[in-house]
mmCIF file of C-alpha atoms and ligand atoms in Angstrom:
data_model
loop_
_atom_site.group_PDB
_atom_site.id
_atom_site.type_symbol
_atom_site.label_atom_id
_atom_site.label_comp_id
_atom_site.label_asym_id
_atom_site.label_seq_id
_atom_site.Cartn_x
_atom_site.Cartn_y
_atom_site.Cartn_z
ATOM 1 C CA MET A 8 6.918 0.533 -22.437
ATOM 2 C CA PRO A 9 5.052 3.607 -21.166
ATOM 3 C CA ALA A 10 4.768 4.101 -17.414
ATOM 4 C CA ILE A 11 1.698 2.422 -15.908
ATOM 5 C CA VAL A 12 0.757 5.567 -13.958
ATOM 6 C CA GLN A 13 1.455 8.962 -15.496
ATOM 7 C CA VAL A 14 0.587 12.152 -13.668
ATOM 8 C CA GLN A 15 1.115 15.626 -15.097
ATOM 9 C CA ASP A 16 0.636 18.873 -13.173
ATOM 10 C CA LEU A 17 -2.191 17.406 -11.072
ATOM 11 C CA ARG A 18 -4.117 19.898 -8.936
ATOM 12 C CA LYS A 19 -6.895 19.730 -6.371
ATOM 13 C CA ARG A 20 -8.300 22.381 -4.114
ATOM 14 C CA TYR A 21 -10.928 22.214 -1.371
ATOM 15 C CA GLY A 22 -12.107 25.809 -1.008
ATOM 16 C CA GLU A 23 -9.150 27.690 0.470
ATOM 17 C CA ILE A 24 -7.016 24.555 0.862
ATOM 18 C CA GLU A 25 -4.708 23.674 -2.022
ATOM 19 C CA ALA A 26 -4.394 19.953 -1.251
ATOM 20 C CA VAL A 27 -2.430 19.043 -4.409
ATOM 21 C CA ARG A 28 -0.366 21.785 -6.012
ATOM 22 C CA GLY A 29 0.625 20.657 -9.493
ATOM 23 C CA ILE A 30 2.436 17.345 -9.067
ATOM 24 C CA THR A 31 4.114 15.410 -11.892
ATOM 25 C CA PHE A 32 5.399 11.852 -11.569
ATOM 26 C CA SER A 33 5.136 8.399 -13.062
ATOM 27 C CA VAL A 34 5.089 4.834 -11.770
ATOM 28 C CA GLU A 35 6.901 2.141 -13.750
ATOM 29 C CA ARG A 36 5.259 -1.165 -14.559
ATOM 30 C CA GLY A 37 6.212 -3.850 -12.015
ATOM 31 C CA GLU A 38 7.556 -1.653 -9.222
ATOM 32 C CA VAL A 39 6.458 -1.113 -5.637
ATOM 33 C CA PHE A 40 5.952 2.638 -5.481
ATOM 34 C CA GLY A 41 5.501 4.322 -2.116
ATOM 35 C CA MET A 42 3.936 7.676 -1.358
ATOM 36 C CA LEU A 43 5.047 9.114 1.967
ATOM 37 C CA GLY A 44 4.317 12.333 3.726
ATOM 38 C CA PRO A 45 3.030 13.887 6.920
ATOM 39 C CA ASN A 46 -0.684 14.109 7.710
ATOM 40 C CA GLY A 47 -2.448 16.433 5.314
ATOM 41 C CA ALA A 48 0.308 16.296 2.683
ATOM 42 C CA GLY A 49 -2.181 15.348 -0.048
ATOM 43 C CA LYS A 50 -1.468 11.620 -0.424
ATOM 44 C CA THR A 51 -5.028 10.350 -0.043
ATOM 45 C CA THR A 52 -6.340 13.028 -2.381
ATOM 46 C CA THR A 53 -3.767 12.045 -5.021
ATOM 47 C CA VAL A 54 -4.401 8.317 -4.674
ATOM 48 C CA GLU A 55 -8.187 8.700 -4.742
ATOM 49 C CA ILE A 56 -7.975 10.788 -7.902
ATOM 50 C CA LEU A 57 -5.900 8.004 -9.508
ATOM 51 C CA GLU A 58 -8.463 5.428 -8.372
ATOM 52 C CA GLY A 59 -11.205 7.405 -10.101
ATOM 53 C CA LEU A 60 -12.881 8.249 -6.787
ATOM 54 C CA ARG A 61 -12.272 12.026 -6.680
ATOM 55 C CA ARG A 62 -12.283 14.674 -9.379
ATOM 56 C CA ALA A 63 -9.175 16.758 -9.885
ATOM 57 C CA ASP A 64 -9.266 20.476 -10.760
ATOM 58 C CA GLY A 65 -6.439 20.422 -13.244
ATOM 59 C CA GLY A 66 -3.636 18.505 -14.913
ATOM 60 C CA SER A 67 -3.875 15.011 -16.327
ATOM 61 C CA ALA A 68 -3.460 11.421 -15.187
ATOM 62 C CA THR A 69 -3.508 8.016 -16.838
ATOM 63 C CA VAL A 70 -3.560 4.607 -15.174
ATOM 64 C CA ALA A 71 -2.878 1.532 -17.324
ATOM 65 C CA GLY A 72 -3.171 3.827 -20.329
ATOM 66 C CA ILE A 73 -6.673 5.020 -19.390
ATOM 67 C CA ASP A 74 -7.436 8.711 -18.868
ATOM 68 C CA VAL A 75 -8.598 8.920 -15.248
ATOM 69 C CA PHE A 76 -10.660 12.076 -15.851
ATOM 70 C CA ARG A 77 -12.475 10.804 -18.944
ATOM 71 C CA ASP A 78 -13.010 7.181 -17.956
ATOM 72 C CA PRO A 79 -12.941 6.635 -14.172
ATOM 73 C CA SER A 80 -15.040 3.443 -14.507
ATOM 74 C CA GLY A 81 -12.520 2.034 -16.970
ATOM 75 C CA VAL A 82 -9.749 2.709 -14.462
ATOM 76 C CA LYS A 83 -11.701 1.009 -11.666
ATOM 77 C CA ARG A 84 -11.910 -2.183 -13.737
ATOM 78 C CA ARG A 85 -8.111 -2.293 -14.184
ATOM 79 C CA ILE A 86 -7.019 -1.595 -10.624
ATOM 80 C CA GLY A 87 -7.322 -3.301 -7.248
ATOM 81 C CA VAL A 88 -8.048 -1.264 -4.150
ATOM 82 C CA GLN A 89 -7.513 -2.745 -0.708
ATOM 83 C CA LEU A 90 -10.479 -1.974 1.499
ATOM 84 C CA GLN A 91 -10.238 -1.912 5.253
ATOM 85 C CA ALA A 92 -11.350 -5.308 6.527
ATOM 86 C CA SER A 93 -13.974 -3.531 8.649
ATOM 87 C CA ALA A 94 -15.837 -2.862 5.384
ATOM 88 C CA PHE A 95 -16.392 -6.584 4.738
ATOM 89 C CA PRO A 96 -19.872 -8.074 5.039
ATOM 90 C CA GLU A 97 -20.241 -10.095 8.249
ATOM 91 C CA HIS A 98 -21.031 -13.803 8.564
ATOM 92 C CA LEU A 99 -19.159 -14.751 5.399
ATOM 93 C CA THR A 100 -16.252 -17.174 5.394
ATOM 94 C CA ALA A 101 -12.914 -16.124 3.907
ATOM 95 C CA LYS A 102 -13.760 -18.009 0.703
ATOM 96 C CA GLU A 103 -17.260 -16.509 0.498
ATOM 97 C CA THR A 104 -15.766 -13.029 1.021
ATOM 98 C CA VAL A 105 -13.512 -13.478 -2.012
ATOM 99 C CA GLU A 106 -16.452 -14.802 -4.043
ATOM 100 C CA PHE A 107 -18.607 -11.868 -2.925
ATOM 101 C CA PHE A 108 -16.078 -9.345 -4.256
ATOM 102 C CA ALA A 109 -15.657 -11.297 -7.502
ATOM 103 C CA ALA A 110 -19.438 -11.211 -7.961
ATOM 104 C CA CYS A 111 -19.310 -7.400 -7.612
ATOM 105 C CA TYR A 112 -17.210 -7.413 -10.799
ATOM 106 C CA ASP A 113 -19.509 -10.020 -12.361
ATOM 107 C CA LEU A 114 -16.608 -12.466 -12.325
ATOM 108 C CA THR A 115 -16.241 -16.074 -11.281
ATOM 109 C CA VAL A 116 -12.853 -16.698 -9.721
ATOM 110 C CA ASP A 117 -10.879 -19.585 -8.304
ATOM 111 C CA ALA A 118 -11.274 -18.365 -4.721
ATOM 112 C CA MET A 119 -9.079 -21.128 -3.319
ATOM 113 C CA ALA A 120 -6.222 -20.182 -5.646
ATOM 114 C CA LEU A 121 -6.517 -16.552 -4.549
ATOM 115 C CA LEU A 122 -6.568 -17.575 -0.881
ATOM 116 C CA ARG A 123 -3.523 -19.781 -1.520
ATOM 117 C CA SER A 124 -1.692 -16.814 -3.057
ATOM 118 C CA VAL A 125 -2.079 -14.920 0.228
ATOM 119 C CA GLU A 126 -1.433 -18.028 2.354
ATOM 120 C CA LEU A 127 -4.966 -18.273 3.672
ATOM 121 C CA GLU A 128 -6.028 -21.521 2.038
ATOM 122 C CA GLU A 129 -6.318 -23.255 5.402
ATOM 123 C CA ARG A 130 -8.649 -20.509 6.664
ATOM 124 C CA ALA A 131 -11.026 -20.707 3.694
ATOM 125 C CA GLY A 132 -13.955 -21.958 5.771
ATOM 126 C CA GLN A 133 -13.455 -19.619 8.717
ATOM 127 C CA LEU A 134 -15.692 -16.597 9.265
ATOM 128 C CA GLN A 135 -13.743 -13.526 8.204
ATOM 129 C CA GLU A 136 -14.543 -11.669 11.436
ATOM 130 C CA LYS A 137 -12.802 -14.474 13.371
ATOM 131 C CA LEU A 138 -9.490 -14.094 11.501
ATOM 132 C CA SER A 139 -6.497 -12.364 13.111
ATOM 133 C CA GLY A 140 -5.574 -8.809 12.094
ATOM 134 C CA GLY A 141 -2.816 -10.000 9.774
ATOM 135 C CA GLN A 142 -5.049 -12.629 8.207
ATOM 136 C CA ARG A 143 -7.793 -10.072 7.564
ATOM 137 C CA GLN A 144 -5.272 -7.777 5.890
ATOM 138 C CA ARG A 145 -4.185 -10.662 3.650
ATOM 139 C CA LEU A 146 -7.834 -11.447 2.918
ATOM 140 C CA SER A 147 -8.415 -7.820 1.943
ATOM 141 C CA ILE A 148 -5.485 -8.098 -0.480
ATOM 142 C CA ALA A 149 -6.990 -11.288 -1.940
ATOM 143 C CA THR A 150 -10.286 -9.442 -2.504
ATOM 144 C CA ALA A 151 -8.383 -6.622 -4.233
ATOM 145 C CA LEU A 152 -6.878 -9.174 -6.640
ATOM 146 C CA VAL A 153 -10.155 -10.728 -7.863
ATOM 147 C CA ASN A 154 -10.080 -8.772 -11.143
ATOM 148 C CA THR A 155 -6.367 -9.492 -11.834
ATOM 149 C CA PRO A 156 -5.531 -5.780 -11.539
ATOM 150 C CA GLU A 157 -2.606 -4.128 -13.276
ATOM 151 C CA VAL A 158 -2.061 -1.793 -10.340
ATOM 152 C CA LEU A 159 -2.788 -2.701 -6.719
ATOM 153 C CA PHE A 160 -3.387 0.291 -4.424
ATOM 154 C CA LEU A 161 -2.661 -0.299 -0.735
ATOM 155 C CA ASP A 162 -3.420 2.362 1.862
ATOM 156 C CA GLU A 163 -1.404 1.931 5.074
ATOM 157 C CA PRO A 164 -1.428 -1.850 4.618
ATOM 158 C CA THR A 165 0.308 -2.798 7.881
ATOM 159 C CA THR A 166 -1.249 -0.370 10.361
ATOM 160 C CA GLY A 167 -2.119 -2.145 13.591
ATOM 161 C CA LEU A 168 -0.246 -5.359 12.837
ATOM 162 C CA ASP A 169 2.327 -6.999 15.104
ATOM 163 C CA PRO A 170 5.955 -7.132 13.873
ATOM 164 C CA GLN A 171 5.728 -10.686 12.578
ATOM 165 C CA ALA A 172 2.471 -10.063 10.695
ATOM 166 C CA ARG A 173 4.004 -6.896 9.181
ATOM 167 C CA ARG A 174 6.997 -8.786 7.834
ATOM 168 C CA ASN A 175 4.690 -11.467 6.532
ATOM 169 C CA LEU A 176 2.708 -8.846 4.652
ATOM 170 C CA TRP A 177 5.897 -7.293 3.247
ATOM 171 C CA ASP A 178 6.825 -10.717 1.829
ATOM 172 C CA LEU A 179 3.362 -11.003 0.305
ATOM 173 C CA ILE A 180 3.520 -7.546 -1.289
ATOM 174 C CA GLN A 181 6.920 -8.340 -2.796
ATOM 175 C CA ALA A 182 5.598 -11.679 -4.093
ATOM 176 C CA ILE A 183 2.679 -9.860 -5.759
ATOM 177 C CA ARG A 184 5.164 -7.455 -7.364
ATOM 178 C CA ASP A 185 7.313 -10.386 -8.499
ATOM 179 C CA ARG A 186 4.270 -11.882 -10.214
ATOM 180 C CA GLY A 187 4.098 -8.719 -12.334
ATOM 181 C CA THR A 188 1.541 -6.518 -10.556
ATOM 182 C CA THR A 189 2.514 -2.910 -9.920
ATOM 183 C CA VAL A 190 1.937 -1.892 -6.297
ATOM 184 C CA PHE A 191 1.199 1.702 -5.265
ATOM 185 C CA LEU A 192 1.146 2.127 -1.506
ATOM 186 C CA THR A 193 0.920 4.862 1.070
ATOM 187 C CA THR A 194 2.524 4.407 4.443
ATOM 188 C CA HIS A 195 3.576 6.330 7.510
ATOM 189 C CA TYR A 196 6.191 3.699 8.378
ATOM 190 C CA LEU A 197 9.550 4.734 6.987
ATOM 191 C CA ASP A 198 11.167 1.359 7.746
ATOM 192 C CA GLU A 199 8.415 -0.230 5.675
ATOM 193 C CA ALA A 200 9.069 2.099 2.753
ATOM 194 C CA GLU A 201 12.802 1.511 2.965
ATOM 195 C CA VAL A 202 12.460 -2.285 2.839
ATOM 196 C CA LEU A 203 9.548 -2.577 0.471
ATOM 197 C CA CYS A 204 9.561 0.215 -2.073
ATOM 198 C CA ASP A 205 11.605 0.339 -5.264
ATOM 199 C CA ARG A 206 10.977 4.092 -5.331
ATOM 200 C CA VAL A 207 9.323 6.536 -2.978
ATOM 201 C CA ALA A 208 7.766 9.934 -3.527
ATOM 202 C CA ILE A 209 7.836 12.199 -0.490
ATOM 203 C CA MET A 210 4.925 14.634 -0.466
ATOM 204 C CA ASP A 211 4.669 17.744 1.657
ATOM 205 C CA GLU A 212 2.066 20.501 1.536
ATOM 206 C CA GLY A 213 0.658 19.322 -1.778
ATOM 207 C CA ARG A 214 4.000 19.011 -3.568
ATOM 208 C CA ILE A 215 6.416 16.159 -4.281
ATOM 209 C CA VAL A 216 9.649 17.191 -2.620
ATOM 210 C CA ALA A 217 11.685 14.079 -3.529
ATOM 211 C CA LEU A 218 11.268 10.992 -5.682
ATOM 212 C CA ASP A 219 13.910 8.257 -5.899
ATOM 213 C CA PRO A 220 14.843 4.792 -4.636
ATOM 214 C CA PRO A 221 15.150 4.891 -0.822
ATOM 215 C CA GLN A 222 18.884 4.111 -0.891
ATOM 216 C CA LYS A 223 19.491 6.961 -3.352
ATOM 217 C CA LEU A 224 17.651 9.423 -1.088
ATOM 218 C CA ILE A 225 19.711 8.268 1.884
ATOM 219 C CA GLY A 226 22.953 8.462 -0.128
ATOM 220 C CA ASP A 227 22.100 11.973 -1.322
ATOM 221 C CA LEU A 228 21.455 13.101 2.247
ATOM 222 C CA LEU A 229 24.784 11.686 3.434
ATOM 223 C CA SER A 230 26.639 13.266 0.520
ATOM 224 C CA ARG A 231 25.235 16.646 1.610
ATOM 225 C CA GLY A 232 27.214 16.157 4.825
ATOM 226 C CA PHE A 233 24.389 14.902 7.009
ATOM 227 C CA SER A 234 25.356 12.872 10.035
ATOM 228 C CA LYS A 235 23.502 12.097 13.218
ATOM 229 C CA PRO A 236 25.075 11.489 16.579
ATOM 230 C CA THR A 237 25.446 7.751 17.056
ATOM 231 C CA VAL A 238 24.556 6.480 20.460
ATOM 232 C CA GLN A 239 26.145 3.096 20.894
ATOM 233 C CA GLN A 240 24.149 1.181 23.479
ATOM 234 C CA GLN A 241 26.058 -1.799 24.784
ATOM 235 C CA ALA A 242 22.992 -4.000 25.315
ATOM 236 C CA SER A 243 19.431 -4.174 24.064
ATOM 237 C CA LEU A 244 16.209 -5.429 25.612
ATOM 238 C CA GLU A 245 16.691 -8.555 23.515
ATOM 239 C CA ASP A 246 20.036 -9.162 25.246
ATOM 240 C CA VAL A 247 18.270 -8.825 28.615
ATOM 241 C CA PHE A 248 15.644 -11.310 27.496
ATOM 242 C CA LEU A 249 18.239 -13.804 26.269
ATOM 243 C CA ASP A 250 20.292 -13.421 29.401
ATOM 244 C CA LEU A 251 17.259 -14.136 31.568
ATOM 245 C CA THR A 252 15.628 -16.908 29.566
ATOM 246 C CA GLY A 253 18.403 -18.334 27.438
ATOM 247 C CA HIS A 254 16.001 -18.539 24.532
ATOM 248 C CA GLU A 255 15.755 -16.633 21.276
ATOM 249 C CA LEU A 256 12.643 -14.563 20.710
ATOM 250 C CA ARG A 257 10.368 -16.894 18.785
ATOM 251 C CA ASP A 258 7.470 -14.759 17.753
ATOM 252 C CA ALA A 259 8.780 -11.231 17.372
HETATM 253 P P1 LIG B 324 -3.199 11.685 6.023
HETATM 254 O O1 LIG B 324 -1.826 11.083 6.099
HETATM 255 O O2 LIG B 324 -3.598 12.357 7.298
HETATM 256 O O3 LIG B 324 -4.248 10.750 5.494
HETATM 257 P P2 LIG B 324 -2.949 12.941 3.419
HETATM 258 O O4 LIG B 324 -1.540 13.199 3.033
HETATM 259 O O5 LIG B 324 -3.596 11.741 2.866
HETATM 260 O O6 LIG B 324 -3.078 12.932 4.996
HETATM 261 P P3 LIG B 324 -5.209 14.408 2.352
HETATM 262 O O7 LIG B 324 -6.203 13.573 3.096
HETATM 263 O O8 LIG B 324 -5.133 14.235 0.889
HETATM 264 O O9 LIG B 324 -3.748 14.248 2.988
HETATM 265 O O10 LIG B 324 -5.525 15.933 2.701
HETATM 266 C C1 LIG B 324 -4.831 17.043 2.140
HETATM 267 C C2 LIG B 324 -5.472 18.334 2.637
HETATM 268 O O11 LIG B 324 -6.794 18.441 2.086
HETATM 269 C C3 LIG B 324 -5.650 18.411 4.139
HETATM 270 O O12 LIG B 324 -5.448 19.735 4.527
HETATM 271 C C4 LIG B 324 -7.083 17.985 4.356
HETATM 272 O O13 LIG B 324 -7.616 18.573 5.531
HETATM 273 C C5 LIG B 324 -7.759 18.530 3.120
HETATM 274 N N1 LIG B 324 -8.933 17.715 2.691
HETATM 275 C C6 LIG B 324 -8.911 16.401 2.349
HETATM 276 N N2 LIG B 324 -10.137 15.986 1.974
HETATM 277 C C7 LIG B 324 -10.959 17.064 2.091
HETATM 278 C C8 LIG B 324 -12.356 17.282 1.840
HETATM 279 N N3 LIG B 324 -13.144 16.312 1.380
HETATM 280 N N4 LIG B 324 -12.834 18.525 2.070
HETATM 281 C C9 LIG B 324 -12.043 19.520 2.514
HETATM 282 N N5 LIG B 324 -10.718 19.383 2.762
HETATM 283 C C10 LIG B 324 -10.189 18.181 2.554
#
């Protein structure tokens, strides 16, 4: 089966700045694909071109078999894009928020089933602005799934969440992948990429400098003789906590 995202020699320039300098890669159907890189590497530009939101200057790209340059509207119908929860209309409940986004696609959806899939069924009647940060992130994923997308794009999905909410979201993203949806995410958190992504592309100064499963990248680095000084600390803050309270951390 052909790759669900295929990018060939993609280029984008803003005046003097060459933001994307001829990148070539593909994303396989059913994987969690991560794009990593320092600020200004060109990740957002690349992702927004694939979402049909920005025009490239050169190269080619297809998403779900659709030419992104020729038919950006067609691409938008086949993908899900997670919006920041701050972009949601106010005074709508979680259920109404899902229905609002479905209506934007002229679709009627089973909003409760979508809320169940992100474990928010019990919050269906709550105003979205009253939900916790993690719950709003899950709601934004539910809204990105209203059109049963083939590729779900997530931009920094766990920024600002506490450790427990982050892990919860990782489980959700893996469950979405296991149901057959390809996930394309950008993140600055390397631990997140290591746990979550089947493959990662590392971008720097408009180029892809590595693309492989995280464990392969780590193995390659070690086989090049890399080692870092190991500092063995005999106790952690958690040990202090347990010593003082005698209880395990419950909510971390
Ligand atoms: P970040 O992690 O900070 O979001 P990024 O990897 O997503 O960074 P881009 O936002 O794609 O990087 O930016 C790549 C380069 O293009 C940067 O030098 C940025 O300043 C520049 N750039 C991005 N958008 C524009 C624009 N609309 N006009 C001019 N320059 C832009």
